[in-house]
GROMACS .gro file of C-alpha atoms in nm:
model
  470
    1MET     CA    1   1.546  17.334 -25.558
    2LYS     CA    2   1.395  17.468 -25.241
    3LYS     CA    3   1.470  17.142 -25.070
    4PHE     CA    4   1.807  17.133 -25.169
    5LYS     CA    5   1.880  17.496 -25.051
    6ASN     CA    6   1.740  17.408 -24.718
    7ALA     CA    7   1.953  17.096 -24.702
    8LEU     CA    8   2.269  17.303 -24.781
    9ILE     CA    9   2.164  17.548 -24.526
   10VAL     CA   10   2.154  17.283 -24.229
   11LEU     CA   11   2.473  17.127 -24.317
   12LEU     CA   12   2.621  17.482 -24.326
   13ILE     CA   13   2.477  17.557 -23.966
   14SER     CA   14   2.601  17.204 -23.850
   15PHE     CA   15   2.927  17.252 -23.956
   16ALA     CA   16   2.990  17.590 -23.843
   17MET     CA   17   2.841  17.449 -23.463
   18SER     CA   18   3.122  17.148 -23.484
   19PHE     CA   19   3.414  17.362 -23.612
   20SER     CA   20   3.328  17.645 -23.291
   21THR     CA   21   3.327  17.328 -23.020
   22TRP     CA   22   3.649  17.188 -23.162
   23PRO     CA   23   3.890  17.430 -22.949
   24SER     CA   24   3.713  17.309 -22.640
   25MET     CA   25   3.772  16.943 -22.725
   26GLY     CA   26   4.133  17.021 -22.797
   27TYR     CA   27   4.225  17.188 -22.483
   28ALA     CA   28   4.058  16.888 -22.294
   29GLN     CA   29   4.299  16.632 -22.505
   30PHE     CA   30   4.573  16.890 -22.421
   31PHE     CA   31   4.522  16.903 -22.022
   32GLN     CA   32   4.436  16.529 -22.009
   33GLN     CA   33   4.789  16.458 -22.172
   34GLU     CA   34   4.963  16.722 -21.979
   35ASN     CA   35   4.787  16.605 -21.634
   36SER     CA   36   4.966  16.242 -21.726
   37VAL     CA   37   5.260  16.386 -21.795
   38ASN     CA   38   5.297  16.603 -21.492
   39GLU     CA   39   5.191  16.298 -21.265
   40ASN     CA   40   5.492  16.078 -21.423
   41GLN     CA   41   5.716  16.373 -21.376
   42THR     CA   42   5.617  16.412 -21.019
   43GLU     CA   43   5.712  16.057 -20.987
   44ASP     CA   44   6.000  16.097 -21.111
   45ASN     CA   45   6.111  16.367 -20.918
   46LEU     CA   46   6.028  16.181 -20.588
   47ASP     CA   47   6.230  15.901 -20.657
   48ASN     CA   48   6.528  16.092 -20.742
   49GLU     CA   49   6.453  16.261 -20.377
   50GLU     CA   50   6.492  15.899 -20.230
   51VAL     CA   51   6.790  15.814 -20.402
   52GLU     CA   52   7.001  16.148 -20.393
   53SER     CA   53   7.069  16.313 -20.043
   54GLN     CA   54   7.079  16.701 -20.161
   55PRO     CA   55   6.727  16.844 -20.277
   56ILE     CA   56   6.628  16.941 -20.627
   57ASP     CA   57   6.714  17.271 -20.777
   58GLU     CA   58   6.348  17.374 -20.880
   59GLU     CA   59   6.451  17.634 -21.058
   60GLN     CA   60   6.668  17.439 -21.279
   61ASP     CA   61   6.406  17.173 -21.295
   62ARG     CA   62   6.169  17.439 -21.403
   63GLU     CA   63   6.405  17.586 -21.694
   64ASN     CA   64   6.471  17.215 -21.833
   65ASN     CA   65   6.090  17.161 -21.835
   66TYR     CA   66   6.039  17.475 -22.030
   67GLU     CA   67   6.300  17.369 -22.289
   68ASP     CA   68   6.106  17.048 -22.376
   69GLU     CA   69   5.731  17.117 -22.289
   70THR     CA   70   5.598  16.859 -22.566
   71GLU     CA   71   5.793  16.582 -22.354
   72SER     CA   72   5.803  16.680 -22.006
   73PRO     CA   73   5.571  16.987 -21.928
   74SER     CA   74   5.633  17.151 -21.609
   75LEU     CA   75   5.405  17.156 -21.308
   76GLU     CA   76   5.353  17.532 -21.303
   77GLU     CA   77   5.200  17.593 -21.652
   78PRO     CA   78   4.902  17.377 -21.618
   79GLN     CA   79   4.796  17.539 -21.289
   80SER     CA   80   4.821  17.878 -21.440
   81GLU     CA   81   4.586  17.780 -21.703
   82GLU     CA   82   4.346  17.583 -21.518
   83PRO     CA   83   4.070  17.846 -21.404
   84GLU     CA   84   4.015  17.924 -21.781
   85SER     CA   85   3.806  17.584 -21.847
   86GLU     CA   86   3.640  17.358 -21.618
   87GLU     CA   87   3.700  17.057 -21.886
   88PRO     CA   88   4.047  16.987 -21.761
   89GLN     CA   89   3.891  16.833 -21.404
   90GLU     CA   90   3.752  16.575 -21.614
   91PRO     CA   91   4.045  16.356 -21.690
   92GLN     CA   92   4.142  16.286 -21.345
   93THR     CA   93   3.865  16.047 -21.344
   94GLU     CA   94   4.034  15.848 -21.622
   95VAL     CA   95   4.398  15.812 -21.481
   96PRO     CA   96   4.485  15.445 -21.461
   97GLU     CA   97   4.475  15.312 -21.107
   98ASP     CA   98   4.859  15.205 -21.171
   99GLU     CA   99   4.962  15.568 -21.216
  100ASN     CA  100   4.763  15.675 -20.885
  101PRO     CA  101   5.056  15.813 -20.631
  102GLN     CA  102   4.809  15.735 -20.336
  103ASP     CA  103   4.785  15.348 -20.441
  104PRO     CA  104   4.962  15.151 -20.149
  105GLN     CA  105   5.010  14.868 -20.356
  106ASP     CA  106   5.232  15.080 -20.585
  107PRO     CA  107   5.604  15.027 -20.483
  108GLU     CA  108   5.688  15.346 -20.646
  109GLY     CA  109   5.385  15.546 -20.504
  110GLU     CA  110   5.447  15.900 -20.335
  111ASN     CA  111   5.285  15.759 -20.035
  112PRO     CA  112   5.527  15.811 -19.728
  113GLU     CA  113   5.353  15.593 -19.498
  114THR     CA  114   5.372  15.255 -19.719
  115GLU     CA  115   5.771  15.309 -19.746
  116GLU     CA  116   5.821  15.361 -19.386
  117PRO     CA  117   5.837  14.970 -19.288
  118GLU     CA  118   6.121  14.922 -19.579
  119GLU     CA  119   6.325  15.173 -19.443
  120PRO     CA  120   6.499  14.985 -19.149
  121GLU     CA  121   6.729  14.714 -19.274
  122GLU     CA  122   6.990  14.465 -19.108
  123PRO     CA  123   7.326  14.617 -19.143
  124GLU     CA  124   7.530  14.425 -19.397
  125ASN     CA  125   7.868  14.529 -19.245
  126PRO     CA  126   7.990  14.264 -19.038
  127GLU     CA  127   8.217  14.527 -18.880
  128ASP     CA  128   7.878  14.680 -18.729
  129GLU     CA  129   7.765  14.340 -18.554
  130ASN     CA  130   7.893  14.177 -18.231
  131PRO     CA  131   8.187  13.941 -18.362
  132GLN     CA  132   8.034  13.579 -18.347
  133THR     CA  133   8.286  13.315 -18.209
  134SER     CA  134   8.292  12.962 -18.444
  135ALA     CA  135   8.527  12.712 -18.312
  136THR     CA  136   8.481  12.306 -18.353
  137VAL     CA  137   8.721  12.050 -18.291
  138THR     CA  138   8.724  11.700 -18.462
  139PHE     CA  139   8.805  11.387 -18.246
  140LYS     CA  140   8.954  11.141 -18.492
  141TYR     CA  141   9.001  10.757 -18.378
  142LEU     CA  142   9.322  10.591 -18.519
  143GLU     CA  143   9.494  10.243 -18.530
  144GLU     CA  144   9.840  10.277 -18.390
  145GLY     CA  145  10.076  10.211 -18.673
  146THR     CA  146   9.830  10.205 -18.976
  147ASN     CA  147   9.635  10.565 -18.874
  148LYS     CA  148   9.346  10.360 -18.991
  149SER     CA  149   9.003  10.518 -18.845
  150ILE     CA  150   8.842  10.270 -18.622
  151ALA     CA  151   8.559  10.481 -18.524
  152GLU     CA  152   8.348  10.760 -18.669
  153ASP     CA  153   8.494  11.127 -18.629
  154ASP     CA  154   8.308  11.323 -18.362
  155VAL     CA  155   8.284  11.718 -18.402
  156GLN     CA  156   8.206  11.928 -18.113
  157ASP     CA  157   8.167  12.308 -18.092
  158LEU     CA  158   8.383  12.513 -17.867
  159GLU     CA  159   8.352  12.825 -17.675
  160ALA     CA  160   8.619  13.135 -17.695
  161GLY     CA  161   8.860  13.060 -17.449
  162ASP     CA  162   9.125  12.837 -17.297
  163TYR     CA  163   9.092  12.472 -17.414
  164SER     CA  164   9.273  12.145 -17.293
  165PHE     CA  165   9.211  11.785 -17.392
  166SER     CA  166   9.325  11.458 -17.203
  167GLU     CA  167   9.349  11.083 -17.201
  168GLU     CA  168   8.972  11.123 -16.996
  169ASP     CA  169   8.856  11.247 -17.330
  170ALA     CA  170   8.929  10.918 -17.503
  171PRO     CA  171   8.610  10.672 -17.533
  172GLU     CA  172   8.655  10.343 -17.485
  173ILE     CA  173   8.637  10.116 -17.837
  174GLU     CA  174   8.579   9.772 -17.830
  175GLY     CA  175   8.894   9.564 -17.931
  176TYR     CA  176   9.116   9.861 -17.879
  177GLN     CA  177   9.309  10.045 -17.561
  178PHE     CA  178   9.408  10.404 -17.581
  179VAL     CA  179   9.763  10.487 -17.606
  180SER     CA  180   9.829  10.844 -17.677
  181MET     CA  181   9.695  11.183 -17.836
  182ASN     CA  182   9.839  11.463 -18.065
  183GLY     CA  183   9.715  11.738 -18.243
  184ASP     CA  184   9.531  12.028 -18.131
  185THR     CA  185   9.527  11.909 -17.756
  186SER     CA  186   9.538  12.242 -17.579
  187GLY     CA  187   9.553  12.606 -17.667
  188THR     CA  188   9.332  12.948 -17.653
  189ILE     CA  189   9.051  13.037 -17.878
  190GLU     CA  190   8.983  13.406 -17.950
  191GLU     CA  191   8.681  13.583 -17.909
  192GLY     CA  192   8.547  13.632 -18.309
  193SER     CA  193   8.793  13.391 -18.439
  194ASN     CA  194   8.678  13.111 -18.700
  195VAL     CA  195   8.880  12.789 -18.645
  196SER     CA  196   8.857  12.412 -18.679
  197LEU     CA  197   9.056  12.206 -18.468
  198THR     CA  198   9.164  11.835 -18.529
  199VAL     CA  199   9.272  11.614 -18.207
  200ASN     CA  200   9.409  11.244 -18.300
  201MET     CA  201   9.309  10.984 -18.058
  202ILE     CA  202   9.549  10.674 -18.091
  203TYR     CA  203   9.429  10.340 -18.003
  204LYS     CA  204   9.630   9.970 -18.010
  205ALA     CA  205   9.446   9.653 -18.076
  206VAL     CA  206   9.386   9.435 -17.817
  207GLU     CA  207   9.362   9.075 -17.896
  208ASP     CA  208   9.072   8.892 -17.716
  209GLU     CA  209   9.254   8.695 -17.376
  210GLU     CA  210   9.332   8.349 -17.448
  211GLU     CA  211   9.332   8.102 -17.187
  212PRO     CA  212   9.690   8.031 -17.124
  213GLN     CA  213   9.814   7.722 -17.272
  214GLU     CA  214   9.991   7.473 -17.047
  215PRO     CA  215  10.363   7.483 -17.162
  216GLU     CA  216  10.511   7.157 -17.267
  217GLU     CA  217  10.738   6.993 -16.988
  218ASP     CA  218  11.040   7.052 -17.161
  219LYS     CA  219  10.969   7.449 -17.218
  220PHE     CA  220  10.929   7.772 -17.012
  221GLN     CA  221  10.708   8.085 -17.076
  222VAL     CA  222  10.886   8.394 -17.196
  223THR     CA  223  10.661   8.737 -17.184
  224TYR     CA  224  10.788   9.034 -17.370
  225TYR     CA  225  10.660   9.391 -17.236
  226TYR     CA  226  10.708   9.714 -17.407
  227ILE     CA  227  10.696  10.003 -17.169
  228ASP     CA  228  10.712  10.388 -17.164
  229GLU     CA  229  10.984  10.472 -16.897
  230LEU     CA  230  10.845  10.779 -16.793
  231THR     CA  231  10.476  10.669 -16.767
  232SER     CA  232  10.536  10.296 -16.696
  233LYS     CA  233  10.255  10.232 -16.919
  234GLU     CA  234  10.259   9.961 -17.181
  235ILE     CA  235  10.298  10.097 -17.547
  236SER     CA  236  10.267   9.807 -17.748
  237GLN     CA  237  10.106   9.469 -17.729
  238ARG     CA  238  10.288   9.225 -17.512
  239GLU     CA  239  10.425   8.878 -17.658
  240VAL     CA  240  10.426   8.558 -17.512
  241ILE     CA  241  10.640   8.288 -17.654
  242TYR     CA  242  10.768   7.912 -17.504
  243LEU     CA  243  11.140   7.821 -17.553
  244PRO     CA  244  11.312   7.482 -17.464
  245ILE     CA  245  11.444   7.477 -17.117
  246GLY     CA  246  11.804   7.636 -17.103
  247SER     CA  247  11.758   7.849 -17.401
  248LYS     CA  248  11.901   8.202 -17.423
  249VAL     CA  249  11.639   8.482 -17.369
  250ASP     CA  250  11.666   8.793 -17.623
  251SER     CA  251  11.520   9.110 -17.573
  252ASN     CA  252  11.316   9.088 -17.882
  253VAL     CA  253  11.329   9.489 -17.897
  254LYS     CA  254  11.136   9.622 -18.205
  255ASN     CA  255  11.068   9.965 -18.340
  256ILE     CA  256  10.774  10.149 -18.214
  257GLU     CA  257  10.625  10.494 -18.392
  258ASN     CA  258  10.738  10.799 -18.191
  259TYR     CA  259  10.937  10.609 -17.915
  260ILE     CA  260  11.325  10.522 -17.890
  261TYR     CA  261  11.461  10.203 -17.734
  262HIS     CA  262  11.652  10.245 -17.405
  263HIS     CA  263  11.722   9.938 -17.255
  264THR     CA  264  11.602   9.620 -17.126
  265VAL     CA  265  11.509   9.441 -16.763
  266GLN     CA  266  11.479   9.033 -16.759
  267VAL     CA  267  11.305   8.897 -16.442
  268GLU     CA  268  11.267   8.531 -16.354
  269PHE     CA  269  10.981   8.426 -16.160
  270CYS     CA  270  10.986   8.156 -15.914
  271ASP     CA  271  10.703   7.970 -16.128
  272GLY     CA  272  10.993   7.946 -16.382
  273THR     CA  273  10.843   8.185 -16.616
  274VAL     CA  274  11.036   8.491 -16.768
  275GLY     CA  275  10.928   8.838 -16.786
  276VAL     CA  276  11.121   9.059 -17.041
  277TYR     CA  277  11.078   9.446 -16.980
  278ASN     CA  278  11.147   9.654 -17.303
  279PHE     CA  279  11.210  10.017 -17.195
  280TYR     CA  280  11.127  10.323 -17.445
  281GLY     CA  281  11.144  10.683 -17.451
  282ARG     CA  282  10.946  10.926 -17.647
  283ALA     CA  283  11.128  11.051 -17.943
  284ASN     CA  284  11.271  11.390 -17.927
  285PRO     CA  285  11.087  11.699 -18.109
  286SER     CA  286  11.307  11.871 -18.327
  287GLY     CA  287  11.581  12.095 -18.138
  288LYS     CA  288  11.527  11.971 -17.751
  289TYR     CA  289  11.734  11.683 -17.578
  290ARG     CA  290  11.736  11.439 -17.255
  291ILE     CA  291  11.990  11.354 -17.016
  292LYS     CA  292  11.965  10.989 -16.902
  293ILE     CA  293  12.166  10.806 -16.625
  294ASN     CA  294  12.176  10.432 -16.626
  295TYR     CA  295  12.272  10.204 -16.300
  296LEU     CA  296  12.440   9.917 -16.410
  297GLU     CA  297  12.627   9.613 -16.255
  298GLU     CA  298  13.024   9.614 -16.356
  299ASN     CA  299  13.090   9.346 -16.602
  300THR     CA  300  12.736   9.229 -16.664
  301ASN     CA  301  12.569   9.571 -16.750
  302LYS     CA  302  12.271   9.414 -16.548
  303VAL     CA  303  12.022   9.694 -16.480
  304LEU     CA  304  12.029   9.774 -16.115
  305SER     CA  305  11.779  10.066 -16.068
  306LYS     CA  306  11.545  10.270 -16.278
  307SER     CA  307  11.715  10.498 -16.509
  308PHE     CA  308  11.688  10.880 -16.457
  309VAL     CA  309  11.555  11.084 -16.743
  310SER     CA  310  11.565  11.436 -16.756
  311ASP     CA  311  11.322  11.695 -16.907
  312LEU     CA  312  11.339  11.794 -17.278
  313VAL     CA  313  11.597  12.087 -17.282
  314GLU     CA  314  11.719  12.313 -17.573
  315ASN     CA  315  12.049  12.306 -17.760
  316ASN     CA  316  12.329  12.448 -17.558
  317PHE     CA  317  12.187  12.387 -17.225
  318SER     CA  318  12.399  12.382 -16.939
  319TYR     CA  319  12.338  12.110 -16.710
  320ASN     CA  320  12.465  11.968 -16.370
  321VAL     CA  321  12.344  11.588 -16.272
  322SER     CA  322  12.629  11.510 -16.022
  323CYS     CA  323  12.342  11.495 -15.724
  324ARG     CA  324  12.247  11.168 -15.960
  325ASP     CA  325  12.562  11.017 -15.946
  326LYS     CA  326  12.659  10.746 -15.684
  327LEU     CA  327  12.320  10.634 -15.602
  328TYR     CA  328  12.301  10.420 -15.339
  329ILE     CA  329  12.188  10.087 -15.413
  330PRO     CA  330  12.191   9.774 -15.145
  331GLY     CA  331  12.446   9.501 -15.201
  332TYR     CA  332  12.631   9.679 -15.421
  333LYS     CA  333  12.929   9.937 -15.418
  334TYR     CA  334  12.987  10.226 -15.634
  335VAL     CA  335  13.294  10.171 -15.877
  336LYS     CA  336  13.286  10.423 -16.149
  337THR     CA  337  13.102  10.692 -16.371
  338VAL     CA  338  13.137  10.676 -16.742
  339GLY     CA  339  12.996  11.012 -16.905
  340ASN     CA  340  12.971  11.371 -16.802
  341VAL     CA  341  12.761  11.444 -16.509
  342ILE     CA  342  12.824  11.804 -16.567
  343GLY     CA  343  12.818  11.974 -16.941
  344THR     CA  344  12.649  12.119 -17.221
  345ILE     CA  345  12.400  11.993 -17.468
  346ASN     CA  346  12.551  11.969 -17.790
  347ASN     CA  347  12.294  11.883 -18.056
  348SER     CA  348  12.206  11.527 -17.887
  349ASP     CA  349  12.098  11.351 -17.607
  350VAL     CA  350  12.352  11.287 -17.310
  351GLU     CA  351  12.356  10.923 -17.200
  352ILE     CA  352  12.559  10.867 -16.862
  353ASN     CA  353  12.636  10.486 -16.697
  354VAL     CA  354  12.723  10.448 -16.349
  355TYR     CA  355  12.876  10.120 -16.243
  356TYR     CA  356  12.861   9.893 -15.938
  357ARG     CA  357  13.025   9.600 -15.771
  358LYS     CA  358  12.822   9.320 -15.584
  359VAL     CA  359  12.953   9.303 -15.245
  360GLU     CA  360  12.854   9.098 -14.898
  361GLN     CA  361  12.611   9.297 -14.662
  362TYR     CA  362  12.563   9.341 -14.253
  363LYS     CA  363  12.380   9.452 -14.013
  364VAL     CA  364  12.429   9.695 -13.698
  365THR     CA  365  12.190   9.557 -13.369
  366ILE     CA  366  12.137   9.718 -13.054
  367ASN     CA  367  11.969   9.534 -12.760
  368PHE     CA  368  11.852   9.688 -12.477
  369ILE     CA  369  11.821   9.426 -12.160
  370ASP     CA  370  11.710   9.448 -11.799
  371TYR     CA  371  12.045   9.355 -11.631
  372ASN     CA  372  11.877   9.164 -11.371
  373THR     CA  373  11.611   8.961 -11.557
  374LYS     CA  374  11.763   8.968 -11.870
  375ARG     CA  375  11.453   9.047 -12.081
  376GLN     CA  376  11.426   9.286 -12.355
  377ILE     CA  377  11.291   9.606 -12.245
  378ILE     CA  378  11.206   9.770 -12.586
  379LYS     CA  379  11.212   9.642 -12.932
  380SER     CA  380  11.566   9.603 -13.079
  381PHE     CA  381  11.711   9.859 -13.295
  382VAL     CA  382  11.835   9.702 -13.622
  383SER     CA  383  12.009   9.903 -13.917
  384ILE     CA  384  11.975   9.868 -14.263
  385ASP     CA  385  12.197   9.641 -14.517
  386LEU     CA  386  12.511   9.780 -14.515
  387ASN     CA  387  12.784   9.722 -14.749
  388ASN     CA  388  13.107   9.548 -14.622
  389GLY     CA  389  13.344   9.798 -14.615
  390ASP     CA  390  13.119  10.105 -14.524
  391ASP     CA  391  13.163  10.307 -14.246
  392TYR     CA  392  12.873  10.302 -13.956
  393ASN     CA  393  12.798  10.520 -13.657
  394VAL     CA  394  12.521  10.465 -13.426
  395THR     CA  395  12.661  10.692 -13.129
  396ARG     CA  396  12.304  10.836 -13.092
  397PHE     CA  397  12.260  10.552 -12.886
  398GLU     CA  398  12.526  10.558 -12.654
  399ASN     CA  399  12.311  10.747 -12.395
  400PHE     CA  400  11.961  10.637 -12.473
  401LYS     CA  401  11.727  10.657 -12.185
  402ILE     CA  402  11.435  10.454 -12.107
  403ASN     CA  403  11.136  10.589 -11.854
  404GLY     CA  404  11.183  10.396 -11.556
  405TYR     CA  405  11.521  10.244 -11.578
  406LYS     CA  406  11.895  10.390 -11.599
  407LEU     CA  407  12.159  10.281 -11.797
  408TYR     CA  408  12.404  10.038 -11.602
  409LYS     CA  409  12.674   9.892 -11.873
  410VAL     CA  410  12.730   9.836 -12.225
  411GLU     CA  411  12.884   9.509 -12.370
  412GLY     CA  412  12.973   9.418 -12.744
  413ASP     CA  413  13.106   9.601 -13.044
  414ALA     CA  414  13.174   9.985 -13.064
  415PHE     CA  415  12.908  10.233 -13.157
  416LYS     CA  416  13.107  10.370 -13.462
  417GLY     CA  417  13.361  10.182 -13.706
  418THR     CA  418  13.375   9.988 -14.051
  419ILE     CA  419  13.125   9.706 -14.146
  420ASN     CA  420  13.334   9.398 -14.170
  421GLY     CA  421  13.065   9.171 -14.031
  422ASN     CA  422  12.731   9.198 -13.836
  423LYS     CA  423  12.764   9.462 -13.543
  424VAL     CA  424  12.577   9.385 -13.211
  425ILE     CA  425  12.580   9.597 -12.904
  426ASN     CA  426  12.402   9.534 -12.582
  427MET     CA  427  12.287   9.803 -12.355
  428TYR     CA  428  12.193   9.681 -11.994
  429TYR     CA  429  11.965   9.872 -11.756
  430LEU     CA  430  11.857   9.855 -11.416
  431LYS     CA  431  11.510   9.972 -11.282
  432ASP     CA  432  11.494  10.268 -11.084
  433GLY     CA  433  11.578  10.212 -10.705
  434GLU     CA  434  11.708   9.851 -10.807
  435THR     CA  435  12.112   9.754 -10.757
  436ALA     CA  436  12.287   9.465 -10.932
  437VAL     CA  437  12.283   9.200 -10.659
  438LEU     CA  438  12.043   9.007 -10.803
  439THR     CA  439  12.248   9.003 -11.154
  440GLY     CA  440  12.376   8.715 -11.324
  441ASP     CA  441  12.705   8.699 -11.170
  442PHE     CA  442  12.542   8.672 -10.816
  443ASN     CA  443  12.331   8.387 -10.927
  444ASN     CA  444  12.660   8.206 -11.047
  445LEU     CA  445  12.831   8.248 -10.722
  446LEU     CA  446  12.548   8.069 -10.539
  447LEU     CA  447  12.554   7.815 -10.788
  448TRP     CA  448  12.938   7.769 -10.675
  449GLY     CA  449  12.864   7.853 -10.317
  450GLY     CA  450  12.603   7.560 -10.329
  451ILE     CA  451  12.826   7.332 -10.510
  452GLY     CA  452  13.106   7.377 -10.231
  453ILE     CA  453  12.881   7.344  -9.946
  454VAL     CA  454  12.786   7.009 -10.084
  455ALA     CA  455  13.112   6.898 -10.133
  456ILE     CA  456  13.200   7.000  -9.760
  457LEU     CA  457  12.905   6.782  -9.624
  458ILE     CA  458  13.022   6.493  -9.833
  459VAL     CA  459  13.377   6.527  -9.690
  460VAL     CA  460  13.225   6.542  -9.312
  461ILE     CA  461  13.022   6.216  -9.370
  462ILE     CA  462  13.323   6.021  -9.480
  463PHE     CA  463  13.521   6.141  -9.181
  464LEU     CA  464  13.258   6.019  -8.979
  465LEU     CA  465  13.176   5.693  -9.101
  466LYS     CA  466  13.542   5.630  -9.069
  467SER     CA  467  13.549   5.743  -8.700
  468ARG     CA  468  13.276   5.500  -8.593
  469LYS     CA  469  13.466   5.175  -8.764
  470LYS     CA  470  13.742   5.243  -8.509
   0.00000   0.00000   0.00000
């Protein structure tokens, strides 16, 4: 019984001691939990300071924390109770590493030094940066008529500013010949713009040159040429055919893209071959027109001179090409003009035909002669071919001076008049200090004088012979 009492007393004493230490353990657990909550609350407040531009109202924050102390106790309360017990210092050693605000690895930590490298960022607004120019040009190499690509596209970068492309930018492509170009051939690229340009290089197929075939004895060769009237360049492959002798040669005009047929010139060469030249002009852009003047032989329409073709002009443009009318053509005389050399463009091209008639031609020749020796002093003047019926005037030679000579006399045709045949004018000169005693007239006098003396001597001899016989 006594042992039972002693055991009961020991049990009561142990229970009493355990009960007396419970409040301290409760307070330690409370402060440990409160410290952890305060740290999390501090981190949240720092995050909010980084996001918001205005500071947090501390009084309002404190009131909010007091309203719900169980969920988010304020920072002030544990600081006021911290001196009452030394136990709350122990939980600081048990704070998890991921909640330590001084940890540099924590992306949400409070250490401002770890966040400084992340503050400078590249501006995302393109308006804050210098504008960058992005411009490219794509060269396409196309076959004439088919627009088939004959070489790989060439893409090149361009800088801001003016640009222009020409025939020199067209590379050589085997089996093809460059013809023309179109597209974005020239213009200006603004600073900061983003553009993609396209230039089409047009080529025509060129067949391998074959050795010319010997034409049959009863045939002759005809070669057709297709020419740009303004540039004199061939715009299509030439063609060669053989026709029986005596056959009529046609122009063999064909349609060529972006060109309009104008006229044909046929030439017969001394070797018996014939060249047929078909001339074309570029098709007019919308709303623009040209003025063309043809110079033709009357009745045959044979082209006597290359046609005049104006630049492109707008509709309602007032023009005056009278200075191009009545062009002088050697061997031909102007007859008439069909079309208006003065007028206004009215939604179409203007074509004018000037007709001529073939006439005989003559020249004017002036000789400069030493009167005593009958030799040329200087080279004779010979005029250009003048049409029969045209007026001529060479009066500027009437008193023509030659150093060391003086004009003696003039013989032959007049210095001005109308051409009705070849005109010849002889201008005779004497050397300074000489007279005309040794002229051709005096020589003739000596000749006749000599003949007279011989005749007198013959008569005297006959008379003497007769006197002796008597």
